[in-house]
XYZ file of N, CA, C and O in Angstrom:
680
model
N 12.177 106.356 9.935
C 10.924 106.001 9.309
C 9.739 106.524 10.123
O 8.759 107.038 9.584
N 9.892 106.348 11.649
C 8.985 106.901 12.571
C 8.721 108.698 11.933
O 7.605 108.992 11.506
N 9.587 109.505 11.942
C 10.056 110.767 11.387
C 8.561 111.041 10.079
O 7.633 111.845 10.160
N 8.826 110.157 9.132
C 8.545 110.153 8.173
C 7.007 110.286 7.989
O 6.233 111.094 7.476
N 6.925 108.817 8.817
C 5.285 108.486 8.987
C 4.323 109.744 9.791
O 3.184 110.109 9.497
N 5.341 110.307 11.041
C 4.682 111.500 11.573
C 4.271 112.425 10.757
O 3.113 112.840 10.720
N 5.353 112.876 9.926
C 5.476 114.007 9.156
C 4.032 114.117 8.216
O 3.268 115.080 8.162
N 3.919 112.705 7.447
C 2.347 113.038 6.461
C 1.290 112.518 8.400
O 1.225 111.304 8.207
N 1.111 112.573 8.766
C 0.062 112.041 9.954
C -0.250 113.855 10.164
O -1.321 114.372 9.846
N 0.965 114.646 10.775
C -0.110 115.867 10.819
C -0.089 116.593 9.694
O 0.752 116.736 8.806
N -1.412 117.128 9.928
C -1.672 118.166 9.082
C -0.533 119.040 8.775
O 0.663 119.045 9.068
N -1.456 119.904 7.963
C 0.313 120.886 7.213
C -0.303 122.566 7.473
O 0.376 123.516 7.862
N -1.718 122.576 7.144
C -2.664 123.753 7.042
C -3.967 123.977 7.285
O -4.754 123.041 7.147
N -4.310 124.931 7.586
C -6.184 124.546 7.110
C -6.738 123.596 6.044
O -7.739 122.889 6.165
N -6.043 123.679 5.131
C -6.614 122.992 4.255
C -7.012 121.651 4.617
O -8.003 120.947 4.421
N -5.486 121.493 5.436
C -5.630 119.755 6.038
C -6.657 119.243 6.849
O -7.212 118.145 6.870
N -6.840 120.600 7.730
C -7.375 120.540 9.080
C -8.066 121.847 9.316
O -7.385 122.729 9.840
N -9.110 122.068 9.060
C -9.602 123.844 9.208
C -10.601 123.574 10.584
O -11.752 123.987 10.444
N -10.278 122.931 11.880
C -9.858 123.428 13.042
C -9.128 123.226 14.030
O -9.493 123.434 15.187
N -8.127 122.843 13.733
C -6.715 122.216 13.988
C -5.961 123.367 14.542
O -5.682 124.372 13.888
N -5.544 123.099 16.187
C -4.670 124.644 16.199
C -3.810 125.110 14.778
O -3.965 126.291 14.466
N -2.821 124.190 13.794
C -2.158 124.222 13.000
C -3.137 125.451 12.130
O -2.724 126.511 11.660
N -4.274 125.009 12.110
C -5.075 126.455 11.399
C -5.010 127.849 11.724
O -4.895 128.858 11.029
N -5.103 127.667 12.851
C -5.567 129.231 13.828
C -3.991 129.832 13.874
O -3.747 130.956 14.312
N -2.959 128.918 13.356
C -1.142 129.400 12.785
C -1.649 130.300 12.058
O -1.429 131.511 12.053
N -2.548 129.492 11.251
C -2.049 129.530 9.800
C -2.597 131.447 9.371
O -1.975 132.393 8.888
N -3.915 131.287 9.823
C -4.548 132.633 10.460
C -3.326 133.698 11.054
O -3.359 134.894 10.763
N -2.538 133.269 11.686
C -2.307 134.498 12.511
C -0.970 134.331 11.967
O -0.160 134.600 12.854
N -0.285 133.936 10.670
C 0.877 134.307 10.593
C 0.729 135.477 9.147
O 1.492 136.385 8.819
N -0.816 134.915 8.383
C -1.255 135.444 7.263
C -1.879 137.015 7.818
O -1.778 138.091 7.229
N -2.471 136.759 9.000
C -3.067 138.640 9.019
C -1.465 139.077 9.786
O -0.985 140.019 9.155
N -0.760 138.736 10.688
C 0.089 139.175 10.978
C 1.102 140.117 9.329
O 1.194 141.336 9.185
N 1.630 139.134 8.460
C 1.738 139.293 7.065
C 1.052 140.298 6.564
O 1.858 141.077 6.055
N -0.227 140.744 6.429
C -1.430 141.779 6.504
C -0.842 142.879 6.855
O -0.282 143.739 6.175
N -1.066 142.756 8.304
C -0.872 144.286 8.748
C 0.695 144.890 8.906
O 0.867 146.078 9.177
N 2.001 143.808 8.678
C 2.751 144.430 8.442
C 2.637 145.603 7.195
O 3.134 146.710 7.402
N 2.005 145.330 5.977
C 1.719 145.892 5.073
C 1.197 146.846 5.061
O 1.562 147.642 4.196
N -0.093 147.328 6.154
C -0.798 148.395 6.362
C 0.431 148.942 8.111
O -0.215 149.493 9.002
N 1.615 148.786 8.323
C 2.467 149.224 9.145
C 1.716 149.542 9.909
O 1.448 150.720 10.143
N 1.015 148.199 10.681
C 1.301 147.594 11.662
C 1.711 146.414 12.446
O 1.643 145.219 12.156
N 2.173 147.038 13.560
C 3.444 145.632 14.061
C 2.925 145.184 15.482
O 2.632 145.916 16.428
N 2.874 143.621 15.396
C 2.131 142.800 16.041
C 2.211 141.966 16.641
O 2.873 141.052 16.149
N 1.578 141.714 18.139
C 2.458 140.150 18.344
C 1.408 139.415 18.608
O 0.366 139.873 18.140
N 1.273 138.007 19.451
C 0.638 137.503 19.238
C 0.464 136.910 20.845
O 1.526 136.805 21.458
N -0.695 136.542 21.523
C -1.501 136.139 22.484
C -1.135 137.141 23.532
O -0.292 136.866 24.386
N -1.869 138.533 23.483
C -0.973 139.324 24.571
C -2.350 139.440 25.511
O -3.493 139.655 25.107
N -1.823 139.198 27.129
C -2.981 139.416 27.806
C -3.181 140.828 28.163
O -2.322 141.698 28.018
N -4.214 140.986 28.579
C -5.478 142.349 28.758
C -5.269 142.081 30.061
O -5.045 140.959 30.517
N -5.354 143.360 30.837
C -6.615 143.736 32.166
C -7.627 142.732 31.965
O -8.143 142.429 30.889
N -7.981 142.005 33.660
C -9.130 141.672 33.246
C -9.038 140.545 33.029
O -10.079 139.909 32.862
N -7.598 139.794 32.940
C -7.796 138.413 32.757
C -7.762 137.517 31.184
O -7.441 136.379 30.841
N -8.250 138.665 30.548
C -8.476 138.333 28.735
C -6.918 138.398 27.908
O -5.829 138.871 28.234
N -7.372 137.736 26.788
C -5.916 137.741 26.221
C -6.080 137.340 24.831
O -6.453 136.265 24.361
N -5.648 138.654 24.152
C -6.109 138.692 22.792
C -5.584 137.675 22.004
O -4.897 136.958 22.733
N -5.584 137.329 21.011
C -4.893 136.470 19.821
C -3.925 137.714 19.128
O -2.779 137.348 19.392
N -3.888 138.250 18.812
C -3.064 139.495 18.260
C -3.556 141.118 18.830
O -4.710 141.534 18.933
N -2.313 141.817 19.136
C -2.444 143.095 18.975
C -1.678 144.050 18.388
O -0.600 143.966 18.977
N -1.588 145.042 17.444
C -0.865 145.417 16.941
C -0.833 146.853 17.362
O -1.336 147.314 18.387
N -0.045 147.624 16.251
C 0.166 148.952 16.916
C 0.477 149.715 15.798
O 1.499 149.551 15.131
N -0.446 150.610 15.562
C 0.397 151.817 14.379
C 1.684 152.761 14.580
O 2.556 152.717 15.447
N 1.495 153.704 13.394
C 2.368 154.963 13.596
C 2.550 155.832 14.495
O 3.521 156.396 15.000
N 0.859 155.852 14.672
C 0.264 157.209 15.238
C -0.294 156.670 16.804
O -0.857 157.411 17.611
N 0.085 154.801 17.082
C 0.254 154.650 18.134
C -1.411 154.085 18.735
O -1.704 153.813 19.900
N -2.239 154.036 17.608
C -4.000 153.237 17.466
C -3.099 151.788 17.833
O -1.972 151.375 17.559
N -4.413 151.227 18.700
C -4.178 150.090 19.015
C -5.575 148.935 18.105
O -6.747 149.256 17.910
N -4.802 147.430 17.663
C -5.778 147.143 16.678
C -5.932 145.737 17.847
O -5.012 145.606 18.654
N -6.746 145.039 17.875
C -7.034 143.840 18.124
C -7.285 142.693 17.404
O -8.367 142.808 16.828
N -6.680 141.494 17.160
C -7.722 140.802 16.080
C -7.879 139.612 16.700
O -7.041 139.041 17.398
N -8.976 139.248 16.431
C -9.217 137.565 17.636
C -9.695 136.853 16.205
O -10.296 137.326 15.241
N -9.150 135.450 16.484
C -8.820 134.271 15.351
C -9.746 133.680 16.114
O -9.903 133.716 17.334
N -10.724 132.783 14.736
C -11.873 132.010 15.116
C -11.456 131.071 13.783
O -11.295 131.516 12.647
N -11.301 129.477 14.249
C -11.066 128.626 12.739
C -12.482 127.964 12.843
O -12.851 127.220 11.934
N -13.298 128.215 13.939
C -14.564 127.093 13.816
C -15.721 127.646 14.281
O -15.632 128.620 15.028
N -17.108 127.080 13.894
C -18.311 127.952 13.944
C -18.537 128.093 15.311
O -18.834 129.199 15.764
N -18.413 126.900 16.180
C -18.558 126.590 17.392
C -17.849 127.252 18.448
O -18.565 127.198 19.448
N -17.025 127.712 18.636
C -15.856 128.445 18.763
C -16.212 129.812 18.781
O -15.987 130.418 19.828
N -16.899 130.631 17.509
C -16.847 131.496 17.088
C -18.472 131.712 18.269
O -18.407 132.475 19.234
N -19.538 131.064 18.008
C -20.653 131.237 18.436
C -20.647 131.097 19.920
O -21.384 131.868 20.534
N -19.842 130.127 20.687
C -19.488 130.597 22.204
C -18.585 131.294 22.674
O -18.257 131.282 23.860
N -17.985 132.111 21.633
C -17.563 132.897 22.411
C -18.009 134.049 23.689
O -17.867 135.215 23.322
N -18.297 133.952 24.494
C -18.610 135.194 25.265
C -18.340 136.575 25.123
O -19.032 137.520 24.743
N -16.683 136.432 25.679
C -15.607 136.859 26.250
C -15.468 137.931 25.330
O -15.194 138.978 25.916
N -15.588 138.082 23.684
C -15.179 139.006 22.964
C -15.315 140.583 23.310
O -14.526 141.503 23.096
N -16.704 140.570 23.971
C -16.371 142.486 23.743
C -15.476 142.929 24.993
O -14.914 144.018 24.882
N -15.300 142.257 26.080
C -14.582 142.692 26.829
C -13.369 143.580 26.097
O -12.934 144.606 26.620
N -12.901 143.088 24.891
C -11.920 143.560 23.772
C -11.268 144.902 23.517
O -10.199 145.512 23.500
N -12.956 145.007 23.273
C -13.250 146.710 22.897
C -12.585 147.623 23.878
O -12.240 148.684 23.358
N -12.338 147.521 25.022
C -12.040 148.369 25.849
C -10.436 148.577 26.006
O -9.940 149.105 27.001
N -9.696 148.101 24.912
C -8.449 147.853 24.597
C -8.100 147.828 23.474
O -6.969 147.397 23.248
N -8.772 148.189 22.586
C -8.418 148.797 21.306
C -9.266 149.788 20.501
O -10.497 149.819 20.479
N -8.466 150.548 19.880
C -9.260 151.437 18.996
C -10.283 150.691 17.909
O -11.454 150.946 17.627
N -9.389 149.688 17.421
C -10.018 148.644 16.364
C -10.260 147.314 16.457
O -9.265 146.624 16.678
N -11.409 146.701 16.339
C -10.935 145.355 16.465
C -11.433 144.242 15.269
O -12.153 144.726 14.396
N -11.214 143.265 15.195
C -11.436 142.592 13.945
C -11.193 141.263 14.423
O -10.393 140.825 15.250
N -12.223 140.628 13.586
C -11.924 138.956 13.330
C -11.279 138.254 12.850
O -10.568 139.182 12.469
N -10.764 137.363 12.439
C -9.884 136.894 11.568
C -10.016 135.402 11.057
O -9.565 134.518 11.786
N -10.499 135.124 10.070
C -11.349 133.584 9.914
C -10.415 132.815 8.796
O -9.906 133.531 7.933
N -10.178 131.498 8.763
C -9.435 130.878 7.330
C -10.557 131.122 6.039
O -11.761 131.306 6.212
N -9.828 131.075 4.644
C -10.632 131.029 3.677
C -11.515 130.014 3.594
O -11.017 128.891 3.529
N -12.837 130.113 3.577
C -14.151 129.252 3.088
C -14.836 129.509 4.210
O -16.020 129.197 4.089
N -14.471 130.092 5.571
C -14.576 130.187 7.178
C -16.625 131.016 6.411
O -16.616 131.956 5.616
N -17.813 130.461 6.842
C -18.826 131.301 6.472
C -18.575 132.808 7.490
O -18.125 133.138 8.587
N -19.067 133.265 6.539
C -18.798 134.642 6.948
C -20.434 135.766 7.768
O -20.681 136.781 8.419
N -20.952 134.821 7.218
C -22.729 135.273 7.638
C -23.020 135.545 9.313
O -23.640 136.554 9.647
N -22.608 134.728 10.165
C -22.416 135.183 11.716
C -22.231 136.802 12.036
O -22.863 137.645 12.671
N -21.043 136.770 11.265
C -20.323 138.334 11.901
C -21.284 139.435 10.936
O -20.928 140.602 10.779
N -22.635 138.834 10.280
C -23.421 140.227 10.182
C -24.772 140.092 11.104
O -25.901 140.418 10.739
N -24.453 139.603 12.230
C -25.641 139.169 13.498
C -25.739 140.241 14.201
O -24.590 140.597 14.464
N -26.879 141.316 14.880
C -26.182 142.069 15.893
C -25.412 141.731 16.930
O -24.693 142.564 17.481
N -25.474 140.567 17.280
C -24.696 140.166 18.067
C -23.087 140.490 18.178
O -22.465 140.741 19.210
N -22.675 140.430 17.074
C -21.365 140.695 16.954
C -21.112 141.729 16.344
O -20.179 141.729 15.542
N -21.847 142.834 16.558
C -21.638 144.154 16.364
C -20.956 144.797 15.030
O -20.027 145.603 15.081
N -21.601 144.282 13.734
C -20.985 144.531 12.635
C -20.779 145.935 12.275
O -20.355 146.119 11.134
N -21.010 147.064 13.077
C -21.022 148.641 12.679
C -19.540 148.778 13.330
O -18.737 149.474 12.709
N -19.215 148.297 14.272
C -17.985 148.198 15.082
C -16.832 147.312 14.637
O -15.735 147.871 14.631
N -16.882 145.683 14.160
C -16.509 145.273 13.946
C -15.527 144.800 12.647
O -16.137 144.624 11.593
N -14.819 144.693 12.637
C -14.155 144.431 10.910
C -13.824 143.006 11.202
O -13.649 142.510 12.314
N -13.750 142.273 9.743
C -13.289 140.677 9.407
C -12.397 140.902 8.276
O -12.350 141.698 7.339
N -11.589 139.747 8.771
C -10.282 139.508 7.812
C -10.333 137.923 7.369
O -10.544 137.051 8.212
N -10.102 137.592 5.844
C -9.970 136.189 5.681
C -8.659 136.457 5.282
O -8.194 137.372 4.603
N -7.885 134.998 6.108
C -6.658 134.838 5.709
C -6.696 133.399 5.433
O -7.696 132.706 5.617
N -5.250 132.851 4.858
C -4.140 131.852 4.778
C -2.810 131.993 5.426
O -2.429 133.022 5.985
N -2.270 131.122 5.340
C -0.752 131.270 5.748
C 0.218 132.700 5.114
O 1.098 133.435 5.561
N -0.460 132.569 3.972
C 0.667 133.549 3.181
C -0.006 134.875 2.922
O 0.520 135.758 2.245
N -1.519 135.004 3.646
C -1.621 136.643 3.533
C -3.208 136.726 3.813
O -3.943 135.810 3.445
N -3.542 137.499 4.266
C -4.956 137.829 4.242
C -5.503 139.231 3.768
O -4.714 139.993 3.209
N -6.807 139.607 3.963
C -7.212 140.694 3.194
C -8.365 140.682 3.862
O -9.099 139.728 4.118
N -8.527 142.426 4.269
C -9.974 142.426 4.905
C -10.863 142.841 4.247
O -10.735 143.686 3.361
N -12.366 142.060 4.741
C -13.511 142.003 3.950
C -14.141 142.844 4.188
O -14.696 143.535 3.334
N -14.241 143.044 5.646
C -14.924 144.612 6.500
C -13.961 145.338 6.651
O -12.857 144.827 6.464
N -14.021 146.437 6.948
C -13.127 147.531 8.082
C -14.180 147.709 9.006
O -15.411 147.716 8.998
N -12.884 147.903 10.122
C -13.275 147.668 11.919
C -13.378 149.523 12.025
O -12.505 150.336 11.720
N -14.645 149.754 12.518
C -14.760 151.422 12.547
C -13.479 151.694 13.604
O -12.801 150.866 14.214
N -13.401 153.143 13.593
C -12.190 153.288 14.593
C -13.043 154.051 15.912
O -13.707 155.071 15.726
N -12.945 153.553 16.927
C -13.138 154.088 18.198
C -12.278 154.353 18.950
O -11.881 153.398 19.618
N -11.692 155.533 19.165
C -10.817 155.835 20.115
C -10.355 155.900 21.278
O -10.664 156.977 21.786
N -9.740 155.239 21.966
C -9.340 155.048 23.419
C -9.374 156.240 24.048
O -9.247 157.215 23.307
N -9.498 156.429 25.121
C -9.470 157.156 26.431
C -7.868 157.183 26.488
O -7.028 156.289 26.391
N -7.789 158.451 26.666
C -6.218 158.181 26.539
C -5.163 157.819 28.081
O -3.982 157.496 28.211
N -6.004 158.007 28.815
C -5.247 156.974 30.097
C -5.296 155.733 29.610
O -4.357 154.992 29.901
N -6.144 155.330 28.953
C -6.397 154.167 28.823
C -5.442 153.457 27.720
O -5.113 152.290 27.936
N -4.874 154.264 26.269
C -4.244 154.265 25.521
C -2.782 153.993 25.931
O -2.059 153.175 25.362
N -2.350 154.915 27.182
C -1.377 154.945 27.543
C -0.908 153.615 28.044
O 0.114 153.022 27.698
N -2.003 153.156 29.097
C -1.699 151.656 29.938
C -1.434 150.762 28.922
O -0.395 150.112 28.809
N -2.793 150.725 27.872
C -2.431 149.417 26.776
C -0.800 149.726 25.915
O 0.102 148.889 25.952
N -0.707 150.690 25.385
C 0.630 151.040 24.956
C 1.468 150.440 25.541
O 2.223 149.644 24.984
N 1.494 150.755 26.978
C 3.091 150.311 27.438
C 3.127 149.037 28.137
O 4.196 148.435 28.245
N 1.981 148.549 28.650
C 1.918 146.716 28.201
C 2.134 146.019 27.197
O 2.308 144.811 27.352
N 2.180 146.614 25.876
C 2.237 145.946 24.587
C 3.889 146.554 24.577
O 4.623 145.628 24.922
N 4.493 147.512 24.359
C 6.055 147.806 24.345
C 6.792 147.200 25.334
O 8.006 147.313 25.168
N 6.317 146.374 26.663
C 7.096 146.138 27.722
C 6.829 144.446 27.328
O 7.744 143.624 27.272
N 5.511 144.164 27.098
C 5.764 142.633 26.285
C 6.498 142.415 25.342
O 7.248 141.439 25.385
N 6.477 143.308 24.184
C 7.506 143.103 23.011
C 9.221 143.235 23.351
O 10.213 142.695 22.863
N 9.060 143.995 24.177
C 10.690 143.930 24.871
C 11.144 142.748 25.687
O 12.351 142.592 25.871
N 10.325 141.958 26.157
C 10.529 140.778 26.931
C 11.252 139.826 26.488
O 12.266 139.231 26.854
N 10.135 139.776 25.147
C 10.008 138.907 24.276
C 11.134 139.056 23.243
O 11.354 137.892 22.907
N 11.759 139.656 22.727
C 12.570 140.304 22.082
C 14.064 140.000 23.054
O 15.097 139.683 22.464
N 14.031 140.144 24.656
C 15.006 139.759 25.093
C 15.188 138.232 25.380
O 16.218 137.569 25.502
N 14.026 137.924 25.442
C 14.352 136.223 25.738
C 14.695 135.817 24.538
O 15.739 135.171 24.621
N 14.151 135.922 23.030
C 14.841 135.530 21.849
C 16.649 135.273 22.233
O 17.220 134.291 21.757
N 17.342 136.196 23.058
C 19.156 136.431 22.551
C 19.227 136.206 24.444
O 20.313 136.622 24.849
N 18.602 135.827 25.249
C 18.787 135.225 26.653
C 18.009 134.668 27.237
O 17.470 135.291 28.151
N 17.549 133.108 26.956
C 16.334 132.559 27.261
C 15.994 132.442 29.012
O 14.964 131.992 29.515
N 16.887 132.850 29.540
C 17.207 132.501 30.772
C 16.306 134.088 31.716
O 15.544 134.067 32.682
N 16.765 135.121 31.007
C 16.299 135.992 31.559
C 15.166 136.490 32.016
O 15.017 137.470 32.746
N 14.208 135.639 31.470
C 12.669 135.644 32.184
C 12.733 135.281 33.618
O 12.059 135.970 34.384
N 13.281 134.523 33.996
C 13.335 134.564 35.648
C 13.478 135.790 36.119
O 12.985 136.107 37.201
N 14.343 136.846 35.177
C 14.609 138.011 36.246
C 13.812 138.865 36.379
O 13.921 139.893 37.049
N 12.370 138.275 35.337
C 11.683 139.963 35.523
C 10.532 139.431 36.528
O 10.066 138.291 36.542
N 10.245 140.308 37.208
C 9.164 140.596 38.549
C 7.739 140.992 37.914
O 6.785 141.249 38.650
């Protein structure tokens, strides 16, 4: 019965809760969903140089690196600092807000709307409202982020089938 009573107590979605970590899921399983579609493949909280650590980064064909940082609340969104540090780690980067999220901020200069792209999502898919111009990495620079993002996804990918094996890496 305890089970039960928990179960309706939390939230389920944004809907329930639009700033509820359960939201900022809900965000990043819907653009994740997204950019599989536009083939790219993505994971999720990968840290940067620098200390920073994106909410998603993905990766094309041709090997462009995308960024997208999840904001479920205004407050949130408006202290952020930390964002452009970003830029220097992806070709693209983009926002990613739940549906009804106001959208009027991200045309501030502040947040660099010539540069920037926004995505509204849900759980089950999102769709972008802007496109994020493409600026191209330095390609030393391309290279480092590349193989931090392939050496995280391999980690991660091995601890899935040996949870144990994170101790072994240095």
């Amino acid at each position: 019965m305890f089970y039960a009573r928990l179960m309706l107590a939390t939230p389920a979605s944004c809907l329930d809760a639009p700033g509820s970590p359960l939201c900022a899921a809900d965000v990043c399983r819907g653009v994740t969903r997204m950019l599989f579609r536009h083939d790219l493949h993505a994971i999720a909280e990968v840290p940067l140089n620098g200390g920073r650590r994106a909410d998603l980064m993905a990766v094309d064909a041709r090997g462009r690196l995308v960024i997208v940082e999840i904001k479920v609340s205004r407050v949130d969104l408006l202290g952020d600092a930390k964002w452009p540090d970003y830029l220097a780690h992806c070709d693209r980067y983009f926002w990613a807000v739940p549906a009804g999220f106001d959208l009027q901020p991200f045309d501030a200069p502040a947040f660099l709307p010539a540069r920037t792209g926004v995505i509204v999502a849900d759980r089950y898919d999102a769709e972008i409202v802007r496109e994020a111009a493409e600026v191209p990495l330095a390609a030393h620079v391309r290279k480092r982020c590349t193989l931090a993002f392939a050496r995280r996804a391999a980690r991660r990918v091995a601890a899935l089938s040996d949870p144990d094996a994170d101790g072994l890496i240095r």
